[in-house]
Short mmCIF file of C-alpha atoms in Angstrom, two decimals:
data_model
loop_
_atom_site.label_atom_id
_atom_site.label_comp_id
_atom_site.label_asym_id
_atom_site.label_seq_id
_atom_site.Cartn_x
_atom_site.Cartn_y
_atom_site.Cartn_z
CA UNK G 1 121.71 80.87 126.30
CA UNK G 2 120.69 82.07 129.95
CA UNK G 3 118.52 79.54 130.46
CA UNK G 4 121.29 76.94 129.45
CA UNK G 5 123.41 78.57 132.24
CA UNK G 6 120.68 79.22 134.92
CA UNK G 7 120.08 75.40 134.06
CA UNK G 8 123.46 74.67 134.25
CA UNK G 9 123.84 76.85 137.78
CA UNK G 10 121.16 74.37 139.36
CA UNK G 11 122.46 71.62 138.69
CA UNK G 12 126.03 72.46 139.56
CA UNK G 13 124.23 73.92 142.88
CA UNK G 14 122.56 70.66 143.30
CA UNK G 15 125.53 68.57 143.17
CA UNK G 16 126.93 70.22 145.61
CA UNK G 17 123.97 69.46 147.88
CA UNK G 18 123.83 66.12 147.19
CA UNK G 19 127.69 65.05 148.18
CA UNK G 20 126.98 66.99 150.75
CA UNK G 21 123.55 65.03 152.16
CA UNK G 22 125.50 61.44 151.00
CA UNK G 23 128.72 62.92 153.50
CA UNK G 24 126.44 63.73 155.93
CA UNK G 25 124.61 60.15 155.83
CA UNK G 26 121.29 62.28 155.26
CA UNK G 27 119.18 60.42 152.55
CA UNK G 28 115.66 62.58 153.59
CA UNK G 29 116.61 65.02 151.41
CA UNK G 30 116.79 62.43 148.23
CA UNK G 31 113.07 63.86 147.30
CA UNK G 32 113.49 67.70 147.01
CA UNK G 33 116.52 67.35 145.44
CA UNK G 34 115.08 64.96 142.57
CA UNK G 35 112.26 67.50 143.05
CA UNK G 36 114.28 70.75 142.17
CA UNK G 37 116.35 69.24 138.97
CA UNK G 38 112.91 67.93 137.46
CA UNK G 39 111.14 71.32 137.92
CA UNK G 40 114.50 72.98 136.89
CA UNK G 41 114.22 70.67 133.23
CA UNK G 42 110.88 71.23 132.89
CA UNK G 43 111.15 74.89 133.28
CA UNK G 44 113.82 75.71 131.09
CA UNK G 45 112.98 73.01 128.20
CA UNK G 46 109.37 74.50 127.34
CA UNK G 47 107.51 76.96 126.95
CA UNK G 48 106.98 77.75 130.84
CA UNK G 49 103.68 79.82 131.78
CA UNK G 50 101.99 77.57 133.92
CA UNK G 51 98.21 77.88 136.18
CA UNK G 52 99.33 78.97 139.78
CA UNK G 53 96.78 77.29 142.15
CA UNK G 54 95.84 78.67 145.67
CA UNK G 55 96.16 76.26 149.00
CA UNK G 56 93.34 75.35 150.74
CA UNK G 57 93.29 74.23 154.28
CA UNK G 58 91.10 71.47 155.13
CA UNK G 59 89.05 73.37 158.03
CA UNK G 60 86.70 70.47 159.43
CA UNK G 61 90.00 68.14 159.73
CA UNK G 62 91.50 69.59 163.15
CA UNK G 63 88.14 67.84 164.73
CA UNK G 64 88.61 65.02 163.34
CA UNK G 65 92.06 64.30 164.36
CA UNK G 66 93.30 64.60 160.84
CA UNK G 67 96.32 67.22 160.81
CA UNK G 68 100.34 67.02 159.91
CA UNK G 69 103.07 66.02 161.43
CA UNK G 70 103.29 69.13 163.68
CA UNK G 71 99.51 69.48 164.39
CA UNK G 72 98.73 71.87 161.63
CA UNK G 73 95.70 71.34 159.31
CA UNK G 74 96.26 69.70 155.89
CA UNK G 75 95.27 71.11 152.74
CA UNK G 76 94.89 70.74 148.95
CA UNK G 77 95.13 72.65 145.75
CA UNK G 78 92.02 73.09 143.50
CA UNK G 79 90.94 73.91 140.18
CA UNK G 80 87.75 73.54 139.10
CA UNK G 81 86.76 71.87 135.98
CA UNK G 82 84.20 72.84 133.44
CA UNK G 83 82.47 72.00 129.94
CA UNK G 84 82.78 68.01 129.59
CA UNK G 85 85.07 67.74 132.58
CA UNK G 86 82.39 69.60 135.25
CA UNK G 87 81.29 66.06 136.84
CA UNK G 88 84.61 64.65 136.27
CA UNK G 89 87.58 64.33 139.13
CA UNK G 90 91.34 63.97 139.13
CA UNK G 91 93.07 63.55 142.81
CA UNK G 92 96.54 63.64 142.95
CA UNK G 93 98.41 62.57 145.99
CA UNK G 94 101.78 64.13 146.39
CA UNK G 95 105.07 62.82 147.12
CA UNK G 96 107.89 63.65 149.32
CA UNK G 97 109.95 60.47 150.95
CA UNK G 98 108.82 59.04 154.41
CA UNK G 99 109.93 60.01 158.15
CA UNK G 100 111.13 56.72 160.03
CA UNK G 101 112.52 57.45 163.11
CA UNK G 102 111.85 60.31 166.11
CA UNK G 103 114.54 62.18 164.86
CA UNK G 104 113.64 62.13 160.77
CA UNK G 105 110.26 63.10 161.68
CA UNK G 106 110.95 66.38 164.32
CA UNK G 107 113.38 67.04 161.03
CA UNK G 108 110.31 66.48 158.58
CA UNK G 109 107.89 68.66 161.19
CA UNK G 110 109.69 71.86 160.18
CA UNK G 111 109.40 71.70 156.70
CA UNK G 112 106.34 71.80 154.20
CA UNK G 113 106.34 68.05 154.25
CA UNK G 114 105.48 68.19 157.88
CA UNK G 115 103.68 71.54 158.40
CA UNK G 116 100.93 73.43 156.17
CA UNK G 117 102.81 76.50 158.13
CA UNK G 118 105.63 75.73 155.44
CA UNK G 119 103.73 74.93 152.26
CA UNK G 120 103.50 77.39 149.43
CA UNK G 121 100.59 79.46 149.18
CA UNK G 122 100.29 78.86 145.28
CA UNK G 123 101.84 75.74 143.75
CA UNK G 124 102.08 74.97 139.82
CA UNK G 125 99.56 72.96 137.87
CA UNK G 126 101.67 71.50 135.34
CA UNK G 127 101.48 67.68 133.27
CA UNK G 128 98.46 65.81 134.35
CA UNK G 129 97.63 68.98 136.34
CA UNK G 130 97.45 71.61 133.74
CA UNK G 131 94.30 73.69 132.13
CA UNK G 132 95.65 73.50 128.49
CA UNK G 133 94.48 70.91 126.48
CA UNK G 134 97.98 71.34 124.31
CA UNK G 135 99.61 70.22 127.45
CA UNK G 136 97.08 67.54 128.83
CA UNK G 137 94.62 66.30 126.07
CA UNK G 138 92.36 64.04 128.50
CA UNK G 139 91.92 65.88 131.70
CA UNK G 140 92.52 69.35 131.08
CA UNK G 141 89.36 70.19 131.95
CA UNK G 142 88.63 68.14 135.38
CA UNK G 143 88.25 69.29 138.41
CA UNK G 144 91.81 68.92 139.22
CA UNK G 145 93.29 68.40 142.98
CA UNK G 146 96.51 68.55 144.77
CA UNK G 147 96.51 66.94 147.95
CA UNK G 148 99.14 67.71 149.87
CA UNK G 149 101.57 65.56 151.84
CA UNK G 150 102.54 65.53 155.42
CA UNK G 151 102.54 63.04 157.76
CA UNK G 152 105.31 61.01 155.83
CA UNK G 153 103.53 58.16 155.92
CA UNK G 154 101.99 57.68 152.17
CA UNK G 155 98.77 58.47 153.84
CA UNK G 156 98.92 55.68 155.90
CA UNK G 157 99.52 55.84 159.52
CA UNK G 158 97.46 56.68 162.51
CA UNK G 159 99.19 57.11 165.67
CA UNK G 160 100.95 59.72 167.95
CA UNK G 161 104.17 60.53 169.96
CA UNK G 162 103.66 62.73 172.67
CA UNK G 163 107.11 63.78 174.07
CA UNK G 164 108.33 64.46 170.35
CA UNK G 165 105.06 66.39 170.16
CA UNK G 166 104.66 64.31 166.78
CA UNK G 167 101.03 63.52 164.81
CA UNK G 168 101.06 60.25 162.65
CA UNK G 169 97.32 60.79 160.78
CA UNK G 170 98.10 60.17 157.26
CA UNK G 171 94.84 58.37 157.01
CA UNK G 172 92.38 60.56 158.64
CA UNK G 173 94.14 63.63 156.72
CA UNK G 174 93.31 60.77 153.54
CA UNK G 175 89.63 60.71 154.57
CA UNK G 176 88.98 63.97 156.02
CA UNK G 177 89.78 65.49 152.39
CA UNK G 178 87.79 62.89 150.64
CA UNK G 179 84.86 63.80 153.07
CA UNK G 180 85.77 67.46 151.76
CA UNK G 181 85.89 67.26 148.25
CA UNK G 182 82.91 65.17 148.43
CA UNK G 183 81.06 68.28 149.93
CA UNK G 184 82.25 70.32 147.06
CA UNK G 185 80.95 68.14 144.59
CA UNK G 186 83.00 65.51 144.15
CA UNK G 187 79.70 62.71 145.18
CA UNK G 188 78.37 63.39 141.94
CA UNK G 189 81.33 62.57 139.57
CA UNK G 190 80.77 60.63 136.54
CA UNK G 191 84.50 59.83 136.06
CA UNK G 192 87.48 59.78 138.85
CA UNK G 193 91.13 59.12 138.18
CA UNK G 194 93.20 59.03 141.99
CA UNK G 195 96.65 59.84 141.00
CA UNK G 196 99.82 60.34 142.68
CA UNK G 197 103.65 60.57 142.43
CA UNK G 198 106.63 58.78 144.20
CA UNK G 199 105.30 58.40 148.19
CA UNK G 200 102.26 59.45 146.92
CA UNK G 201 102.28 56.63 144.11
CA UNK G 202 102.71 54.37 146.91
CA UNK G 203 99.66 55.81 148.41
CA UNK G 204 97.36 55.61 145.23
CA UNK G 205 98.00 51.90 145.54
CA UNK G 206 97.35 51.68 148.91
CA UNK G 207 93.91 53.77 148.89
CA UNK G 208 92.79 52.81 145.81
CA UNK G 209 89.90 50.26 145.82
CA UNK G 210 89.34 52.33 149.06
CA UNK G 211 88.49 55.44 146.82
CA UNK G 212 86.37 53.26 144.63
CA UNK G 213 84.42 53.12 147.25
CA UNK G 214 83.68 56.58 147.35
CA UNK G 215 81.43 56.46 144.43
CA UNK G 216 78.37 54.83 142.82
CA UNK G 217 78.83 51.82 141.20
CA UNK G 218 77.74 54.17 137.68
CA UNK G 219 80.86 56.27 138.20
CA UNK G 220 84.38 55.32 136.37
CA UNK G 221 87.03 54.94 139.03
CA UNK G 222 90.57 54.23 137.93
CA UNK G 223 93.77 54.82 139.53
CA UNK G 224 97.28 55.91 138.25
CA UNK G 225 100.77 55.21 140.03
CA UNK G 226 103.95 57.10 139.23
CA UNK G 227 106.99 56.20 140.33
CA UNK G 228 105.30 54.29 143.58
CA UNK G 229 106.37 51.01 141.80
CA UNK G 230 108.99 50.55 145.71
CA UNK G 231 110.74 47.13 145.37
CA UNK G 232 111.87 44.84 148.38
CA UNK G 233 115.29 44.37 146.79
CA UNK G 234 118.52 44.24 148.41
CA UNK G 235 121.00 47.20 148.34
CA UNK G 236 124.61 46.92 146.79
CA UNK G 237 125.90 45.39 149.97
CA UNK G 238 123.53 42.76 150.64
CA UNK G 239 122.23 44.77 153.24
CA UNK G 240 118.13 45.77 153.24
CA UNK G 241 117.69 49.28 153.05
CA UNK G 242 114.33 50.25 152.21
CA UNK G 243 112.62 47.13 153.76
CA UNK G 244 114.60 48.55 156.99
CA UNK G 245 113.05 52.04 156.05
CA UNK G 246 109.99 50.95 155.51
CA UNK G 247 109.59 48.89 158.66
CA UNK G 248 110.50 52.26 160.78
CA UNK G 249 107.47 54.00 159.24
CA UNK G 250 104.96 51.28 159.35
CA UNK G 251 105.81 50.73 163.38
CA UNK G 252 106.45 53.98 164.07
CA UNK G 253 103.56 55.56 162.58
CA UNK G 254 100.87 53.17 163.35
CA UNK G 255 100.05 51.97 160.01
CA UNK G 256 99.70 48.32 159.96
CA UNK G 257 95.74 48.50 160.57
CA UNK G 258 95.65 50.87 157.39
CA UNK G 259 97.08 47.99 155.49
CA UNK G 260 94.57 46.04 152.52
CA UNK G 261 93.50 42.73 154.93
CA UNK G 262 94.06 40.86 151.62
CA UNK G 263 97.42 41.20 152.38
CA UNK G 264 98.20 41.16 156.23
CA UNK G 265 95.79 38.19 156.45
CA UNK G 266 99.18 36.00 155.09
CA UNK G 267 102.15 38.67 154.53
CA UNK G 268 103.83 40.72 157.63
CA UNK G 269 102.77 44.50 157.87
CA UNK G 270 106.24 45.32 156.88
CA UNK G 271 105.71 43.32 153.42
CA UNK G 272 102.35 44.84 153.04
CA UNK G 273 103.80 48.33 152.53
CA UNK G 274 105.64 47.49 149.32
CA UNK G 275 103.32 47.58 146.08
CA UNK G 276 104.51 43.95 144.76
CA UNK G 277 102.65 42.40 147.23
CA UNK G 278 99.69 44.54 146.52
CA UNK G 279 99.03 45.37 143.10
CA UNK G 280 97.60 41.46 141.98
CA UNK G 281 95.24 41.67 144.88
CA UNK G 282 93.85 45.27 143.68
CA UNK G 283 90.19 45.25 142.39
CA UNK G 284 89.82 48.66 140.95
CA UNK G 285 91.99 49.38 137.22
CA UNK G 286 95.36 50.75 138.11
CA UNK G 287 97.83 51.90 135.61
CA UNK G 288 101.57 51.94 136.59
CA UNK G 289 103.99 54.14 135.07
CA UNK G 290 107.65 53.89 136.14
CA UNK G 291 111.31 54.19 134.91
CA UNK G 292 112.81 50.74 134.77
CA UNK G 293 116.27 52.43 136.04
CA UNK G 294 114.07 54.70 138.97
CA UNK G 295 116.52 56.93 140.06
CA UNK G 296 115.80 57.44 143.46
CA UNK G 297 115.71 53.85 144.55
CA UNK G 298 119.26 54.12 142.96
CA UNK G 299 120.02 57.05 145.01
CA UNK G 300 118.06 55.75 148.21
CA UNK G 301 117.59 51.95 148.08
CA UNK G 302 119.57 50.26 145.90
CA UNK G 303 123.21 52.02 146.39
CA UNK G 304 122.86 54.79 149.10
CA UNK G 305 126.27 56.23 151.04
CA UNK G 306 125.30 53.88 153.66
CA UNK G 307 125.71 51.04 151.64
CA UNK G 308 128.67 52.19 149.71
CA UNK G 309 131.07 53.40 151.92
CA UNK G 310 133.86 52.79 149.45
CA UNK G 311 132.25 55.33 147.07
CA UNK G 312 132.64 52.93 144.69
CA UNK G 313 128.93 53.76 143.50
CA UNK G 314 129.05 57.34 144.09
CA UNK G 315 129.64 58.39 140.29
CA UNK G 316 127.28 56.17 139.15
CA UNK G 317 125.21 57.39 141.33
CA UNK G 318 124.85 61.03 139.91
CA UNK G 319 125.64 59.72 136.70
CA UNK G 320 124.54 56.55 134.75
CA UNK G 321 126.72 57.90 132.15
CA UNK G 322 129.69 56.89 134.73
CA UNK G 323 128.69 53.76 135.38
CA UNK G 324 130.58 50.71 134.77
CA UNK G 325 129.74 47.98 132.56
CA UNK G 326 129.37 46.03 135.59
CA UNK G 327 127.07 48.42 137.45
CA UNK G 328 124.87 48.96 134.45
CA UNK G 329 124.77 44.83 134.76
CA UNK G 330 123.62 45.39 138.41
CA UNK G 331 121.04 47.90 137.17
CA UNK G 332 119.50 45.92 134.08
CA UNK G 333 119.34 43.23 137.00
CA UNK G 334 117.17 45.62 138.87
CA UNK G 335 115.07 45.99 135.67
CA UNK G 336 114.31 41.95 135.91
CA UNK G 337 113.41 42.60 138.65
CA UNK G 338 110.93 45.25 137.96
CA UNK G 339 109.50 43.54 135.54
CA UNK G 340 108.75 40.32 136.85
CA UNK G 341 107.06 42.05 140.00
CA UNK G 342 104.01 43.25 137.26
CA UNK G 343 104.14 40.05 135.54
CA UNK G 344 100.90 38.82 137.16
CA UNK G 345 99.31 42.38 137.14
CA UNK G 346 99.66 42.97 133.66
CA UNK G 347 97.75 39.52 132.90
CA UNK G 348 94.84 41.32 133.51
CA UNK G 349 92.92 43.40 130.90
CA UNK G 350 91.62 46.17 133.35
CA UNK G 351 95.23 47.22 134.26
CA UNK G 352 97.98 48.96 132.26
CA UNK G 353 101.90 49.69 132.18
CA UNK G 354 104.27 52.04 130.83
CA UNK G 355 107.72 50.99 132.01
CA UNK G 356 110.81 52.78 130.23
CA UNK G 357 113.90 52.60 130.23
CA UNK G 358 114.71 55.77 132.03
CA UNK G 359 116.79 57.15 134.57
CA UNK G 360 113.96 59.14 136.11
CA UNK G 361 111.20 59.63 138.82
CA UNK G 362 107.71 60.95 138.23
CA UNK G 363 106.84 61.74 134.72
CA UNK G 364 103.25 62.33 135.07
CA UNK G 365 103.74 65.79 136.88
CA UNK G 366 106.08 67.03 134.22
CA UNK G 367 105.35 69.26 131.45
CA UNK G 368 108.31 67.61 129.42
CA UNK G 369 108.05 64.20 130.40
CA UNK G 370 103.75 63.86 130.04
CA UNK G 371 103.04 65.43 127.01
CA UNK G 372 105.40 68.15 125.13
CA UNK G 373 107.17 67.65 121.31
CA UNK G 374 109.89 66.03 122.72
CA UNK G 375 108.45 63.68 125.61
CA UNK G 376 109.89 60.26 126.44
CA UNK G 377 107.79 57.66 124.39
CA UNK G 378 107.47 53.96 124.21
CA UNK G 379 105.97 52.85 120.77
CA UNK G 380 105.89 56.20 119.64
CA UNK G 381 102.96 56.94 122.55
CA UNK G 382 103.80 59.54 125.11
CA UNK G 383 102.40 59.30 129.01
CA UNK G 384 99.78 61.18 128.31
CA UNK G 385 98.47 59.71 125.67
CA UNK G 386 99.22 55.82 127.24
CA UNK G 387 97.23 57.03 130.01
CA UNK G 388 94.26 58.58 128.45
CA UNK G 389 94.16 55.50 126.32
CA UNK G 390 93.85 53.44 129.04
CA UNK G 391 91.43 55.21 131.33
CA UNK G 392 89.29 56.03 128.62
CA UNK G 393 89.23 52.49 127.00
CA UNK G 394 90.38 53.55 123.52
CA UNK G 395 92.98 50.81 123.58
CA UNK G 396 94.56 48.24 125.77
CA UNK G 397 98.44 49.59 127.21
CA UNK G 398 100.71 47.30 128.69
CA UNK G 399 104.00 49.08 126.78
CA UNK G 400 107.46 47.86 128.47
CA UNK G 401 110.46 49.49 126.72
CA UNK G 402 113.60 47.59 125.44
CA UNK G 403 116.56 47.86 127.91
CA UNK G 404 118.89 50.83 128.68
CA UNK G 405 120.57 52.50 126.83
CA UNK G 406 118.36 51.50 123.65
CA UNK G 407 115.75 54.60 124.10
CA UNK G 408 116.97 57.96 122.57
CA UNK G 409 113.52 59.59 123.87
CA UNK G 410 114.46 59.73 127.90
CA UNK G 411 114.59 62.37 130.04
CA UNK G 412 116.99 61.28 132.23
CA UNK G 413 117.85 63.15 135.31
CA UNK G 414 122.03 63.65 135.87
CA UNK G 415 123.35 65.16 138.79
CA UNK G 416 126.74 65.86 137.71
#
């Protein structure tokens, strides 16, 4: 029962957070609070003892230019594999939003997704992360990392503001940890899985045959995207909100020369950034999992405050059980849309999908939503399993559930 009403507590704090961010106009904080009600669900839905893993700062990267948003030095989290999974490597990227503008990123600079001042000391290995082969079947036993993320760029950009005081070196922070975990052993894996969430999703795709790269041709490379699946889609008013986003942190930040040539060689910079353009072009196996309902491009893209100033969204927006027939329309559109983006990517054999029909974000990281009794599934296969599957060749995946609100197995995240 307390853990019903310490559950219960969050979420009633975290409402009031959120009308408060969508009065303010703020959507920046859209991440932490999707952040804090998934960790809150995990946490009180399972059996919750999870492997606390130290921070370490990336000491060779302040020479190389590679340090966040403030200046500081980057770091990761490690755990080191062993038995079968010595010689084998898991990186995952983490999430956190983007910082578009002078003023978003000064914001960002004082927080742990600008500043390895402000990141926890110890962070929790859980889902695709954890030590306990109960709780993550395939990897368990890899050498498992947790890059962390701040530059608010997906890794990407490579440029500087001096009055702000502001460092945009998402990609040298990207390569001065590869050159770091290489040094630690990494050169000599036999299998490597780059994996990330939301931002950091976006980032697997956009590093990913660049990480192939890494290795010898003997080694298995595949990479994993969740919730990084970022469509160019029009908000609720007609209006462009993410492209608009998106176009602030590729100029700002420098990024455009950290873009895949396959795609700037006939696309703008701009369009480069979103994964539709990308993931055909992509040479090494990706596997993308992603709610078909995501619910921060709700939140954030598709009907933010800004495009909504009516409110007429707002409930829906918290809720999708207080949507209207005619917004859940509007969101099964969104769906279409979803789906015909990975049309062309799924044709391939060396790639794989797990699209459900959830109102979530990142379910790789998740106890509850990778692999636990109750976990969503498509087909009667959970993420982990989908995954493993796929990366270790036991079967072909390419699993898109049936439309909302057909799957009793979701996880669905509700603000109010």
């Amino acid at each position: 029962m307390w853990k019903l009403f310490l559950l219960g507590f969050v979420v009633a704090t975290l409402i009031l957070e959120t009308e408060a961010n969508e009065y303010l106009g703020f959507n920046v904080t859209g991440f932490d609070r999707i952040e804090e009600l998934e960790y809150s669900y995990s946490k009180y839905s399972s059996n919750f003892n999870p492997l606390m893993v130290g921070l370490t700062l990336i000491k060779e990267a302040g020479a190389k230019g590679a340090v966040c948003l403030d200046g500081t030095l980057p770091g990761y989290h490690l755990h080191r594999g062993h038995g079968s999974g010595a010689n084998s490597w898991l990186i995952q990227l983490e999430g956190g939003g983007w910082c578009d503008n002078i003023r978003n990123c000064v914001y960002r600079k004082k927080s742990r997704r600008g500043s390895s001042n402000y990141m926890e000391k110890q962070i929790q290995f859980t889902g695709i992360l954890s030590n306990k082969a109960q709780e993550n079947p395939d990897f368990f036993n890899w050498n498992r990392v947790k890059l962390r993320y701040c530059d608010g760029g997906s890794f990407s950009g490579d440029s500087q503001n001096t009055a702000a005081r502001l460092q945009f070196r998402g990609e040298r922070i990207w390569r001065a940890a590869m050159d770091d975990l290489k040094a630690k052993g990494m050169r000599n894996a036999k299998q490597a899985l780059l994996s990330g969430c939301s931002a950091g999703g976006l980032a697997v795709i956009l590093r990913c045959d660049e990480f192939r790269n890494l290795f010898s041709r003997t080694t298995k490379v595949k990479c994993l995207s969740d919730a990084g699946l970022f469509l160019d889609t029009p908000d609720v008013s007609g209006g462009h909100t993410i492209r608009n986003l998106y176009n602030g942190v590729v100029q700002l930040q420098g990024v455009r020369n950290n873009l895949p040539h396959l795609c700037t060689n006939h696309l703008n910079p701009t369009s480069c950034f979103f994964p539709q353009n990308l993931i055909s072009q992509m040479k090494t196996p990706l596997f993308i999992v992603n709610a078909a309902y995501d619910i921060w491009q709700i939140q954030s893209s598709i009907a933010p405050p800004s495009a909504d100033p009516s409110g007429y969204w707002h409930e829906c927006r918290l809720n999708h059980g207080r949507c209207t027939p005619a917004q859940i329309r509007f969101l099964q559109g969104f769906r279409d849309q979803m789906l015909r983006a990975v049309s062309g990517f799924s044709n391939s054999r060396k790639n794989g999908l797990f699209i459900n029909s959830c109102f979530a974000h990142c379910q790789t990281e998740r106890q509850d939503t990778w692999f636990a009794d109750d976990s969503p599934v498509i087909h009667k296969k959970a993420v982990a399993i989908a995954v493993g599957d796929w990366y270790f060749d036991r079967a072909e995946v390419k699993l898109i559930d049936c439309p909302y609100p057909c799957d009793r197995s979701c996880h669905n995240l509700v603000f109010r």
